[in-house]
PDB file of C-alpha atoms in Angstrom:
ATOM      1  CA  UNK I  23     -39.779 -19.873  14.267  1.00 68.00           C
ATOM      2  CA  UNK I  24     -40.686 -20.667  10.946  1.00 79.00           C
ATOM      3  CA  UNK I  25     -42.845 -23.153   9.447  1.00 86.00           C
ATOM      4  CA  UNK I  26     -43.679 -24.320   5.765  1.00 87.00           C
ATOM      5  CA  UNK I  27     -46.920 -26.384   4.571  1.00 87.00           C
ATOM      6  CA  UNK I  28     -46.635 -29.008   1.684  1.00 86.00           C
ATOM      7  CA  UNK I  29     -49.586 -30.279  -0.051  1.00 85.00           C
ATOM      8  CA  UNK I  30     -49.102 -33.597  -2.374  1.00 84.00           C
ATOM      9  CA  UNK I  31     -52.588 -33.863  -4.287  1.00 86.00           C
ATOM     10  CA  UNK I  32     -52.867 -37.606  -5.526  1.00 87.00           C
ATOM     11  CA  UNK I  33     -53.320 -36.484  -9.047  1.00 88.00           C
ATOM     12  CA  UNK I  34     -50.131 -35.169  -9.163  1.00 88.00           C
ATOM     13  CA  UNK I  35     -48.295 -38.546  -8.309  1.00 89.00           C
ATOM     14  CA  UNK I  36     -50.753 -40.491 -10.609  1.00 90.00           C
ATOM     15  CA  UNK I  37     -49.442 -37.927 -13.000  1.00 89.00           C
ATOM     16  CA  UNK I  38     -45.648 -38.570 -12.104  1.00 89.00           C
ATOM     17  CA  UNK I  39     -46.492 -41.909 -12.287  1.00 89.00           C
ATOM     18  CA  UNK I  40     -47.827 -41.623 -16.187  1.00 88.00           C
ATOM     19  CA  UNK I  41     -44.727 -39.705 -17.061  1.00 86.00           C
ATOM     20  CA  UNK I  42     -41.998 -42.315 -15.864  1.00 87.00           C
ATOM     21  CA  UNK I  43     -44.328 -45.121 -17.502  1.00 86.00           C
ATOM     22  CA  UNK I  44     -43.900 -42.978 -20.635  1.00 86.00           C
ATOM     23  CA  UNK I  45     -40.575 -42.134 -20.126  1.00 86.00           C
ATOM     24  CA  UNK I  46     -39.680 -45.730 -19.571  1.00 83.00           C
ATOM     25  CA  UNK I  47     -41.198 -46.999 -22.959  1.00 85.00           C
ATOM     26  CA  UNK I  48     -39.512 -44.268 -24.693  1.00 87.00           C
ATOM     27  CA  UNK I  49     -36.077 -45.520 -23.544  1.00 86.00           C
ATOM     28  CA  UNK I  50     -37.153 -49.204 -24.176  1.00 86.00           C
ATOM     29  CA  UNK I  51     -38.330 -48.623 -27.876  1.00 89.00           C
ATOM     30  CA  UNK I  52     -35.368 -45.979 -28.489  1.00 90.00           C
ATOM     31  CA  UNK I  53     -33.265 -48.863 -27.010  1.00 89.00           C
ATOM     32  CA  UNK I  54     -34.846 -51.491 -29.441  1.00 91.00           C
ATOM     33  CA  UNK I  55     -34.783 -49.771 -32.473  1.00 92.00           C
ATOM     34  CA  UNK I  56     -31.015 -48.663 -31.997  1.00 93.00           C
ATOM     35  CA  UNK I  57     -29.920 -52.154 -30.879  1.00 94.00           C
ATOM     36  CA  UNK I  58     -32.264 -53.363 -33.842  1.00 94.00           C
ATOM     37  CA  UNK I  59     -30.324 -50.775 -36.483  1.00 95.00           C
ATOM     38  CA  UNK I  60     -27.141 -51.498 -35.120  1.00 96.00           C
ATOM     39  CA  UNK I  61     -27.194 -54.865 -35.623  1.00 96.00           C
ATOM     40  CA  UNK I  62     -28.512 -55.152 -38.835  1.00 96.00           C
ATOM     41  CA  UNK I  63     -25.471 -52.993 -39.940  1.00 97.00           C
ATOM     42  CA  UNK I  64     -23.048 -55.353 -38.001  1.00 97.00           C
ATOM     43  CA  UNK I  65     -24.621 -58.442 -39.647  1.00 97.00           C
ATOM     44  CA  UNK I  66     -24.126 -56.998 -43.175  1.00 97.00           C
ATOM     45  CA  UNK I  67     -20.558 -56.460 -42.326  1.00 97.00           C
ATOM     46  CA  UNK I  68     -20.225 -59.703 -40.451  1.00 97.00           C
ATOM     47  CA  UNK I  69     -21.081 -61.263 -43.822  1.00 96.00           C
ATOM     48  CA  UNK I  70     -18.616 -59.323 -46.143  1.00 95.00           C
ATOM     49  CA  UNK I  71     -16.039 -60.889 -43.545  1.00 95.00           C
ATOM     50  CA  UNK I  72     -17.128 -64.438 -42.648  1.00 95.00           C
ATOM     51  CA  UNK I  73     -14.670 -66.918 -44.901  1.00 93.00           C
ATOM     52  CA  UNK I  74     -16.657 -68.021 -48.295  1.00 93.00           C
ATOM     53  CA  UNK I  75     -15.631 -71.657 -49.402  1.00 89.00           C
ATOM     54  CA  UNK I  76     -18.936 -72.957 -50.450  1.00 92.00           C
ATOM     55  CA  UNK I  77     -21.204 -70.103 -48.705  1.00 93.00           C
ATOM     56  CA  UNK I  78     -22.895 -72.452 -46.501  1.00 94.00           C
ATOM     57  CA  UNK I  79     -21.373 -70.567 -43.236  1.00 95.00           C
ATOM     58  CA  UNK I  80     -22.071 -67.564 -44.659  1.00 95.00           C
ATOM     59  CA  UNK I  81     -25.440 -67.986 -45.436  1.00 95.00           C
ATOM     60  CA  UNK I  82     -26.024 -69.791 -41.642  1.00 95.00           C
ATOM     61  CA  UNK I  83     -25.559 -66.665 -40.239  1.00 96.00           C
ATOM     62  CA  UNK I  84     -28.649 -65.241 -38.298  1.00 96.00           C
ATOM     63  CA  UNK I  85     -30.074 -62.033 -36.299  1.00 95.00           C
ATOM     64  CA  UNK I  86     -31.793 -61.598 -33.403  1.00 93.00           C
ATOM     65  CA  UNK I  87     -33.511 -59.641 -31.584  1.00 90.00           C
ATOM     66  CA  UNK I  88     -35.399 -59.682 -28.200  1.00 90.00           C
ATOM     67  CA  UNK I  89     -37.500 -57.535 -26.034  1.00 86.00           C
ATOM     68  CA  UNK I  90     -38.350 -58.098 -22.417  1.00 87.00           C
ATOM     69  CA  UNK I  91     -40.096 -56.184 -19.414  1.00 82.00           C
ATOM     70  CA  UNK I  92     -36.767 -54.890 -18.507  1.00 80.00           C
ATOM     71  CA  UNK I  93     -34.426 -55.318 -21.371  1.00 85.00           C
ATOM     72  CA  UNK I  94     -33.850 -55.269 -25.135  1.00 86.00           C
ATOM     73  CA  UNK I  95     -31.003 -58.625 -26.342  1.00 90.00           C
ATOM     74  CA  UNK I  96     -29.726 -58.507 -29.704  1.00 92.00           C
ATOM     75  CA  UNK I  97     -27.660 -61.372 -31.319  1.00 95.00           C
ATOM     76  CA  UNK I  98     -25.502 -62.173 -34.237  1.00 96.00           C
ATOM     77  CA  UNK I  99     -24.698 -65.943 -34.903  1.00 96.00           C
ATOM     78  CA  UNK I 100     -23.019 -68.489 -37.088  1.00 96.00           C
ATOM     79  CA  UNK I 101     -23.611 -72.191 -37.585  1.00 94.00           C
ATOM     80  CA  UNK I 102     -26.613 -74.086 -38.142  1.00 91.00           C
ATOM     81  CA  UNK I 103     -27.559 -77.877 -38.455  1.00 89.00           C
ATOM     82  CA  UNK I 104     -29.879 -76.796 -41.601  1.00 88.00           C
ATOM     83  CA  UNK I 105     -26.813 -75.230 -43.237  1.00 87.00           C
ATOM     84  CA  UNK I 106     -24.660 -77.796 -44.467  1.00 89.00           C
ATOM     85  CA  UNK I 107     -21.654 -77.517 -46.755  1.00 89.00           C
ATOM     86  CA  UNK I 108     -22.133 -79.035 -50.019  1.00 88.00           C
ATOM     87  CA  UNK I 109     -18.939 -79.981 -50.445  1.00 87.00           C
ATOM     88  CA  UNK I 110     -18.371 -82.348 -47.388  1.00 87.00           C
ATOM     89  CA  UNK I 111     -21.402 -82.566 -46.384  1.00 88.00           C
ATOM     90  CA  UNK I 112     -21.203 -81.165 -43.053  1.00 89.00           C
ATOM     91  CA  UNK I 113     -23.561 -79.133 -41.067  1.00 91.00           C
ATOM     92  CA  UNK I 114     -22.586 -75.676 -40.385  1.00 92.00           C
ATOM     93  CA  UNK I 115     -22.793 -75.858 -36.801  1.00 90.00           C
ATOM     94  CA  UNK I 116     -20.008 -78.385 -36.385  1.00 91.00           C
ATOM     95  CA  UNK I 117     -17.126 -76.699 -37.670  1.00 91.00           C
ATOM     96  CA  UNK I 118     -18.381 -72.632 -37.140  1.00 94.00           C
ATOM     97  CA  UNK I 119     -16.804 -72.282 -34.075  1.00 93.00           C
ATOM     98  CA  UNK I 120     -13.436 -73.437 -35.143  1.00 91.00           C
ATOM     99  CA  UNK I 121     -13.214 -71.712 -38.504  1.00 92.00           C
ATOM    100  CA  UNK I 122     -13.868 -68.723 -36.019  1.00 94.00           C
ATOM    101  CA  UNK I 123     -11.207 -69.217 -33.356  1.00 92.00           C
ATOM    102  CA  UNK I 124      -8.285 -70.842 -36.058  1.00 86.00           C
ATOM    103  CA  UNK I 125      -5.999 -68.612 -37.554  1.00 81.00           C
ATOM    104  CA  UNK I 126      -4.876 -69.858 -41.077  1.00 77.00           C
ATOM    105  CA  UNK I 127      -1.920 -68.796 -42.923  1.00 72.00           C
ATOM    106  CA  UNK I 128      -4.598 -68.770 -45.763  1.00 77.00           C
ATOM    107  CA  UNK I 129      -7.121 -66.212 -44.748  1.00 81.00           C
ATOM    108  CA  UNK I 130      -6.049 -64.638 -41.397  1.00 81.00           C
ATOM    109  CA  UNK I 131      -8.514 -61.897 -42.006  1.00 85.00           C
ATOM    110  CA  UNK I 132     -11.396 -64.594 -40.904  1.00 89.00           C
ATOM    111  CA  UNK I 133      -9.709 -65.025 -37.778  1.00 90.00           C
ATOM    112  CA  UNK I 134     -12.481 -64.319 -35.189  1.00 93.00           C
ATOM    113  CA  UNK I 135     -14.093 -61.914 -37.961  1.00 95.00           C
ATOM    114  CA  UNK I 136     -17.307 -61.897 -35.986  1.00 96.00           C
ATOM    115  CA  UNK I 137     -15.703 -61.121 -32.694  1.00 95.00           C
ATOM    116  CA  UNK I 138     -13.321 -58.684 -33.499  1.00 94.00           C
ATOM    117  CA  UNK I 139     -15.674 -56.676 -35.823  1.00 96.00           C
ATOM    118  CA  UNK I 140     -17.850 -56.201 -32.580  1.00 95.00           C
ATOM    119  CA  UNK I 141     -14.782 -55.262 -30.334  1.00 93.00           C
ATOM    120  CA  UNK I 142     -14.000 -52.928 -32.679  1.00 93.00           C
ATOM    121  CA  UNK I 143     -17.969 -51.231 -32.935  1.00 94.00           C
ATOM    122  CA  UNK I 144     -18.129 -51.020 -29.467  1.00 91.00           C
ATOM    123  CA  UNK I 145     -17.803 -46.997 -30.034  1.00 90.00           C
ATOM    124  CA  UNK I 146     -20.130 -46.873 -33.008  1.00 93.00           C
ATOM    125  CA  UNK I 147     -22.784 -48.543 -30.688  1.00 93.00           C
ATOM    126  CA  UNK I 148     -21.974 -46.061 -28.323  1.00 91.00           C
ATOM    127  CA  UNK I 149     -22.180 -42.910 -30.405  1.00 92.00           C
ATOM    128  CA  UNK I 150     -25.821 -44.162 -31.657  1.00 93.00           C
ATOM    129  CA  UNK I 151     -27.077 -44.714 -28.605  1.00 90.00           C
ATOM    130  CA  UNK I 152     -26.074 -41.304 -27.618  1.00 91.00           C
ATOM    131  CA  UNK I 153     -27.530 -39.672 -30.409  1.00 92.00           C
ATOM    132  CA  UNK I 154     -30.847 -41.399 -30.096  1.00 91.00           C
ATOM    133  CA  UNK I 155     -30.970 -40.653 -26.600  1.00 88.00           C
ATOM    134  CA  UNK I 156     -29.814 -36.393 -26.634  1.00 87.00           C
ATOM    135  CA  UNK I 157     -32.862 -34.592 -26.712  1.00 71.00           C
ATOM    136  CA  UNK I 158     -35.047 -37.363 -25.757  1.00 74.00           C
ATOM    137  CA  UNK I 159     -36.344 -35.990 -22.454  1.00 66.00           C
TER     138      UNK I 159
ATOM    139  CA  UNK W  10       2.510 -56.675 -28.428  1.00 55.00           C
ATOM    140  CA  UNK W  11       5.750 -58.681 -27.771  1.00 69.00           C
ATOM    141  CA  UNK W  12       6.239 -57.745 -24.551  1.00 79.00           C
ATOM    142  CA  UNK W  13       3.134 -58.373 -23.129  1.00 83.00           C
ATOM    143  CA  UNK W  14       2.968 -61.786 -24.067  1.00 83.00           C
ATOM    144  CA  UNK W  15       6.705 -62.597 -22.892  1.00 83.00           C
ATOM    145  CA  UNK W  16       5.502 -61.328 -19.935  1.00 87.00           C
ATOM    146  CA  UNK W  17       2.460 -63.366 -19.506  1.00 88.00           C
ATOM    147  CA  UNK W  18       3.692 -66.764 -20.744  1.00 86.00           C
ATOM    148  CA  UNK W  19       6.598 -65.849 -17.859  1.00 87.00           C
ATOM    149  CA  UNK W  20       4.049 -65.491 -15.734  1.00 91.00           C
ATOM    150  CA  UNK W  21       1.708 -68.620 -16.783  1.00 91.00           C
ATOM    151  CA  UNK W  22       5.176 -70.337 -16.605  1.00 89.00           C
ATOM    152  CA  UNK W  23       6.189 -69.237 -13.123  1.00 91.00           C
ATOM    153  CA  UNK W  24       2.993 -70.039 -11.551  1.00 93.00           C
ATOM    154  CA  UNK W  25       3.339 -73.943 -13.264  1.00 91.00           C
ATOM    155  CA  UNK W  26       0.424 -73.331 -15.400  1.00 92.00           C
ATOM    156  CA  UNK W  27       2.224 -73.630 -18.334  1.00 87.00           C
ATOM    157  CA  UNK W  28       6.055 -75.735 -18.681  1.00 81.00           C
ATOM    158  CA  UNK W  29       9.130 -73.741 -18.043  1.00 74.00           C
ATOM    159  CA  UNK W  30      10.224 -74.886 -21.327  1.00 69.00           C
ATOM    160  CA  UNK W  31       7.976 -72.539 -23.324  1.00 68.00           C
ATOM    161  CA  UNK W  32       9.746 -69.808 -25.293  1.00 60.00           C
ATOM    162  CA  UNK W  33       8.843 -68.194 -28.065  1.00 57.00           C
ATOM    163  CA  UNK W  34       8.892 -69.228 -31.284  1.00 53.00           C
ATOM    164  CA  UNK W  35       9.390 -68.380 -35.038  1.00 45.00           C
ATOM    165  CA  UNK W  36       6.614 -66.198 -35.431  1.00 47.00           C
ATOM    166  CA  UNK W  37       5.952 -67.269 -39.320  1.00 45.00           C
ATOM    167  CA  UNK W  38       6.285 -71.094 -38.039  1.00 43.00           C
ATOM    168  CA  UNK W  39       3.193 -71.669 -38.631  1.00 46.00           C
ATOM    169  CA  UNK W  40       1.459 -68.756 -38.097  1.00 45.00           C
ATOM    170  CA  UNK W  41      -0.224 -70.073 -35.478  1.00 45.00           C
ATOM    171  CA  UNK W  42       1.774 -71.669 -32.807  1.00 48.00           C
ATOM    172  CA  UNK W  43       3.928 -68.960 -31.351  1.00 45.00           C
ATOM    173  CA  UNK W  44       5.232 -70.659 -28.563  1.00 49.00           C
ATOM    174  CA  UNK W  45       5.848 -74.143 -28.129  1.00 48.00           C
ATOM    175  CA  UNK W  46       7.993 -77.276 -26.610  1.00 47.00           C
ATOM    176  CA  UNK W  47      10.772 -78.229 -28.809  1.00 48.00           C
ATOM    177  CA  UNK W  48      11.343 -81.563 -26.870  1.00 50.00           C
ATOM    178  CA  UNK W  49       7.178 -82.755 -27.434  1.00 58.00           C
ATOM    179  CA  UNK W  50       6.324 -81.222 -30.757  1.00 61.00           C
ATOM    180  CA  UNK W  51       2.298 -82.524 -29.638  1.00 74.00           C
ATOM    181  CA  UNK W  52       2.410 -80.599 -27.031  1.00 78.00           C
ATOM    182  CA  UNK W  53       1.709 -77.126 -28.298  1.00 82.00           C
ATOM    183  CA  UNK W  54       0.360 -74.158 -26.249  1.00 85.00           C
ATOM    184  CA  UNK W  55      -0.360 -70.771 -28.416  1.00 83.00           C
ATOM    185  CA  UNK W  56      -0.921 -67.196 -27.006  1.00 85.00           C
ATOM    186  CA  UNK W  57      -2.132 -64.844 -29.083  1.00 84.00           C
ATOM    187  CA  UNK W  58      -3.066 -61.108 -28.638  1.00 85.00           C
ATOM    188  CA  UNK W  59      -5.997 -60.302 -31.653  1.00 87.00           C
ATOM    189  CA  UNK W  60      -6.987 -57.455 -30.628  1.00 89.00           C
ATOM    190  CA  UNK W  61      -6.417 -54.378 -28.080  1.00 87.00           C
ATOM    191  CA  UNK W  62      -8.688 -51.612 -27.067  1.00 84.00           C
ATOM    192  CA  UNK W  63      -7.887 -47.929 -25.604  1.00 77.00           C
ATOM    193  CA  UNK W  64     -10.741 -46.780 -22.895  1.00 68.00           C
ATOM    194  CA  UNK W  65     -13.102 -44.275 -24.227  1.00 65.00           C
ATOM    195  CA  UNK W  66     -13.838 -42.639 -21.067  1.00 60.00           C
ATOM    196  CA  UNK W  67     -11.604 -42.415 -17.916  1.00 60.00           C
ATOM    197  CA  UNK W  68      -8.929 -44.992 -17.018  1.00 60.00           C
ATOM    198  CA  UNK W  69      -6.617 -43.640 -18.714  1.00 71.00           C
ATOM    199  CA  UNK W  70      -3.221 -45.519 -18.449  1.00 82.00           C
ATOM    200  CA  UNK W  71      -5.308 -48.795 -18.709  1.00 85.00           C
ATOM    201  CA  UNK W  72      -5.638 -50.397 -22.115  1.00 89.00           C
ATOM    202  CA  UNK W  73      -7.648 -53.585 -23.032  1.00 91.00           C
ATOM    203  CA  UNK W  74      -5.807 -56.654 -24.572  1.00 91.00           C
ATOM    204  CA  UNK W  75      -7.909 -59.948 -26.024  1.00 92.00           C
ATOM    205  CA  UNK W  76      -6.221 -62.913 -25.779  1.00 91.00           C
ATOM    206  CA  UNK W  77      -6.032 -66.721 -26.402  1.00 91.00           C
ATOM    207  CA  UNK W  78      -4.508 -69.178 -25.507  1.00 91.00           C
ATOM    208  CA  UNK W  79      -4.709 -72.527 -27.642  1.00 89.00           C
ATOM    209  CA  UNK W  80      -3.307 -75.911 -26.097  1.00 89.00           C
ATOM    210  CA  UNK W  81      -2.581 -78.822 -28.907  1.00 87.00           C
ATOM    211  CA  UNK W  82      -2.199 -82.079 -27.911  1.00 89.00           C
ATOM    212  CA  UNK W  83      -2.278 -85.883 -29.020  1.00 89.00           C
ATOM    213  CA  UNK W  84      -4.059 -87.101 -25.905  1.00 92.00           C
ATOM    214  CA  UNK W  85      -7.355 -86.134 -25.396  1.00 93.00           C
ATOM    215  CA  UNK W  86      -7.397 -86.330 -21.411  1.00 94.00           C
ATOM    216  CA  UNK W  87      -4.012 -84.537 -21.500  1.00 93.00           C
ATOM    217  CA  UNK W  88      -5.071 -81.518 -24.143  1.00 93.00           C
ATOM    218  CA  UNK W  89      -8.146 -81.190 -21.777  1.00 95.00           C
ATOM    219  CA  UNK W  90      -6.203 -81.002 -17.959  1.00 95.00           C
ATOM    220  CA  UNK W  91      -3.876 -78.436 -19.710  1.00 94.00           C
ATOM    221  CA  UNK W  92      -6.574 -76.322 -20.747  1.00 96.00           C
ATOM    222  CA  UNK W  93      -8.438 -76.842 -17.518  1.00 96.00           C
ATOM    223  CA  UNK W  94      -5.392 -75.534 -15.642  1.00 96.00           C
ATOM    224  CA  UNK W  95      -5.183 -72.779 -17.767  1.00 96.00           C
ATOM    225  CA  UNK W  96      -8.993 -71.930 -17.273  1.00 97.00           C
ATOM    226  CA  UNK W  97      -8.636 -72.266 -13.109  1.00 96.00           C
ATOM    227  CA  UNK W  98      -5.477 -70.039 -13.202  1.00 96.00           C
ATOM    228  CA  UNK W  99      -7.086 -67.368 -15.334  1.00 96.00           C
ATOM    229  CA  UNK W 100     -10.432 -67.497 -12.896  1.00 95.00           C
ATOM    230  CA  UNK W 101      -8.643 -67.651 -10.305  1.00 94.00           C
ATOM    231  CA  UNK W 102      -7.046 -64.773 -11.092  1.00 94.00           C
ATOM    232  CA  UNK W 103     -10.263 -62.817 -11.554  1.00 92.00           C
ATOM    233  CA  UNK W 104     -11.661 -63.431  -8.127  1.00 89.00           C
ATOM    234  CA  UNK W 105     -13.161 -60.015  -6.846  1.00 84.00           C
ATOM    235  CA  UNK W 106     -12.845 -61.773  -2.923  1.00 88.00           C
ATOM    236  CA  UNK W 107      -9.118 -61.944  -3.270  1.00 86.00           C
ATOM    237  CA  UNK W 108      -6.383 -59.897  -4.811  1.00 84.00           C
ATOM    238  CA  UNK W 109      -7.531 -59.335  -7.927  1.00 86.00           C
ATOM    239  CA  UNK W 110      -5.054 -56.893  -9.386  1.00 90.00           C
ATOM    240  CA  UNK W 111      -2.080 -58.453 -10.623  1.00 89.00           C
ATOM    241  CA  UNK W 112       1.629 -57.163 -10.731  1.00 90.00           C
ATOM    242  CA  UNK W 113       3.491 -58.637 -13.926  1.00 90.00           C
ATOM    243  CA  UNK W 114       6.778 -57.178 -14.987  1.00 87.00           C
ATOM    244  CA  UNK W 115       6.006 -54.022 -12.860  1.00 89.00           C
ATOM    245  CA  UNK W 116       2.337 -53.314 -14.337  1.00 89.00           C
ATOM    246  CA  UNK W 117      -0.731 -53.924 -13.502  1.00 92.00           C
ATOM    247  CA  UNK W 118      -2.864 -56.328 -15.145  1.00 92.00           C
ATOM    248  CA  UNK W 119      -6.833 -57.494 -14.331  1.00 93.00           C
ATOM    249  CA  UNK W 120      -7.697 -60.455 -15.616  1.00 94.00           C
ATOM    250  CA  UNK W 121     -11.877 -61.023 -16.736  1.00 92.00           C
ATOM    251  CA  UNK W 122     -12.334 -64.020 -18.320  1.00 93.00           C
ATOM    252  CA  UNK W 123     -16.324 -64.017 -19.453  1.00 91.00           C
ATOM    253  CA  UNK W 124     -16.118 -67.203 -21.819  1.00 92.00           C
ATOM    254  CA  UNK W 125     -15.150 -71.217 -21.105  1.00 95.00           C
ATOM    255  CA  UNK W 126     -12.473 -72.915 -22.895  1.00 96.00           C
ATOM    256  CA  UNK W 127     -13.980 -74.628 -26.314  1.00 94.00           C
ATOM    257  CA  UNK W 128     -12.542 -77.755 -28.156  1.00 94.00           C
ATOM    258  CA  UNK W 129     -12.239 -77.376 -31.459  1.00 91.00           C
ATOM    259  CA  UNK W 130     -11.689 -79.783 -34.493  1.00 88.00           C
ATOM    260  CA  UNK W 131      -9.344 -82.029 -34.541  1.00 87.00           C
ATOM    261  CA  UNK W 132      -6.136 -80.777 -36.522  1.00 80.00           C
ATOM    262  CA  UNK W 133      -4.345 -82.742 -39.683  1.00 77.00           C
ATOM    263  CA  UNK W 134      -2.081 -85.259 -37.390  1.00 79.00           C
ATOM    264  CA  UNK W 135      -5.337 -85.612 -35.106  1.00 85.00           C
ATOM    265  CA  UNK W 136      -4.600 -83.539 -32.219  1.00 87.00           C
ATOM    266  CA  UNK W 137      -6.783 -82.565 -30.155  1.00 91.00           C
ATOM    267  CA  UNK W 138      -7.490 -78.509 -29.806  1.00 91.00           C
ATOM    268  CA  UNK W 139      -8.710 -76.694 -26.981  1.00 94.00           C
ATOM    269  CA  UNK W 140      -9.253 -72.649 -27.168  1.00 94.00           C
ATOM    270  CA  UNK W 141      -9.723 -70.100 -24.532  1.00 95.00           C
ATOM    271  CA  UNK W 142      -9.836 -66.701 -24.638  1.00 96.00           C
ATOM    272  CA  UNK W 143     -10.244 -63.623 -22.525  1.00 95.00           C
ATOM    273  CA  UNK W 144      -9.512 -60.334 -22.403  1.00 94.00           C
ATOM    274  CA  UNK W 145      -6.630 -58.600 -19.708  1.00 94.00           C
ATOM    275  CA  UNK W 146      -7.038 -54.944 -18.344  1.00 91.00           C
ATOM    276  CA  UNK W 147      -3.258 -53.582 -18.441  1.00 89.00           C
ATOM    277  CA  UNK W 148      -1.187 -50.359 -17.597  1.00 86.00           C
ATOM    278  CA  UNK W 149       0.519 -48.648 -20.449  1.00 80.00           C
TER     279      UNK W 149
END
């Protein structure tokens, strides 16, 4: 018959403990500042593509980003009631949406630019969070 | 691309979601409205595939097609009720508690709508818009 004695000293969980706190804010800033990189290069593309007749929809565009306990939310958006079009004098906000779910004969390339430039990122997003992640731990 | 959407508008059509009557239509029309009903030129419903995605990792065989579907009409109430229908069908469809894997024209397809239908602006002879779209998980 055999036997075997384990010994768990407190210190050493209080030390586990420390680590995963630490290893926990290192994936929540690493998270933050990829999702905070990767957006700002998505926005600067988003605005090469979003259809220019006066600017006003282009220049509505904003970023966000937010940080929680648990979770890091980044957004890109178009439309706003302080951005109004000089021209007929409405706000952005009321006609964003549909200039970004019409396709025109006249500039099908701002057909859902914002959407389908982030469809088609999904992989770059990817690849930078792997690379910011390898070698972390 | 042309397939698919035969396929689906066959399938919208067989399940009454959308009138038997819709075929396809010139594409360069108006760009837009690829399908519609010759006999009520208000009533217009649209399916378009923008975009398509292959699967980085595993599920291979399985692509990822975005669609939407655009209904045009000159009632308001009626332009609403189609796109409602269209909206129940596709969540319907999408039910996890129920069969959720669909068999069209002998593939697969899953259907995940994420997004509500959204009205948008009125068009040039006043019709009233409604836009939905959602992307479909299908075999290749």
């Amino acid at each position: 018959m055999s036997s075997m004695k384990i010994t768990i000293r407190a210190s050493s969980i209080r030390h586990f403990e420390n680590n995963l706190d630490k290893c926990t804010e290192t994936v929540k800033s690493t998270g933050e500042s990829v999702i905070q990189g990767f957006l700002e290069e998505s926005f600067a593309m988003s605005q090469e593509r979003t259809p220019v007749d006066t600017g006003a929809l282009r220049d509505s565009g904003k970023l966000e980003v937010q940080v929680t306990d648990d979770a890091v939310f980044g957004a890109i958006g178009y439309g706003d009631k302080a951005n109004v079009n000089i021209l007929s004098g409405i706000s952005t906000d009321l006609y964003a949406v549909d200039r970004h779910e019409s396709l025109t004969i006249k500039n099908p390339q701002a057909y859902k630019w914002l959407e389908r430039l982030m469809l088609n990122r999904v992989r770059d997003f990817e690849d930078a969070l792997e690379s910011a992640f390898q070698g972390l731990f | 691309m042309e397939r698919f959407l035969h396929s689906l508008v066959a399938f919208f059509a067989a399940n009454n979601i959308v009138p038997p009557e819709v075929q396809i239509g010139a594409l360069d029309l108006e760009g837009t409205y690829l399908y519609e009903l010759p006999a009520q030129p208000n009533n217009v419903y649209v399916f378009n595939l923008y975009e398509q995605a292959l699967p980085r990792l595993g599920g291979q065989g399985f692509a990822v097609k975005y669609l939407q579907v655009i209904v045009r009409n000159e009632s308001m109430v009626q332009a609403q009720r189609n796109m409602e229908r269209i909206f129940n069908f596709v969540v319907s469809l999408s039910d996890p508690t129920k069969d959720f894997i669909q068999e069209i024209d002998g593939k697969f397809h899953i259907f995940e709508p994420c997004s509500g239908p959204v009205r948008l602006n009125r068009d040039e002879q006043k019709n009233f818009i409604w836009s939905l779209s959602f992307p479909v998980k299908t075999q290749i």
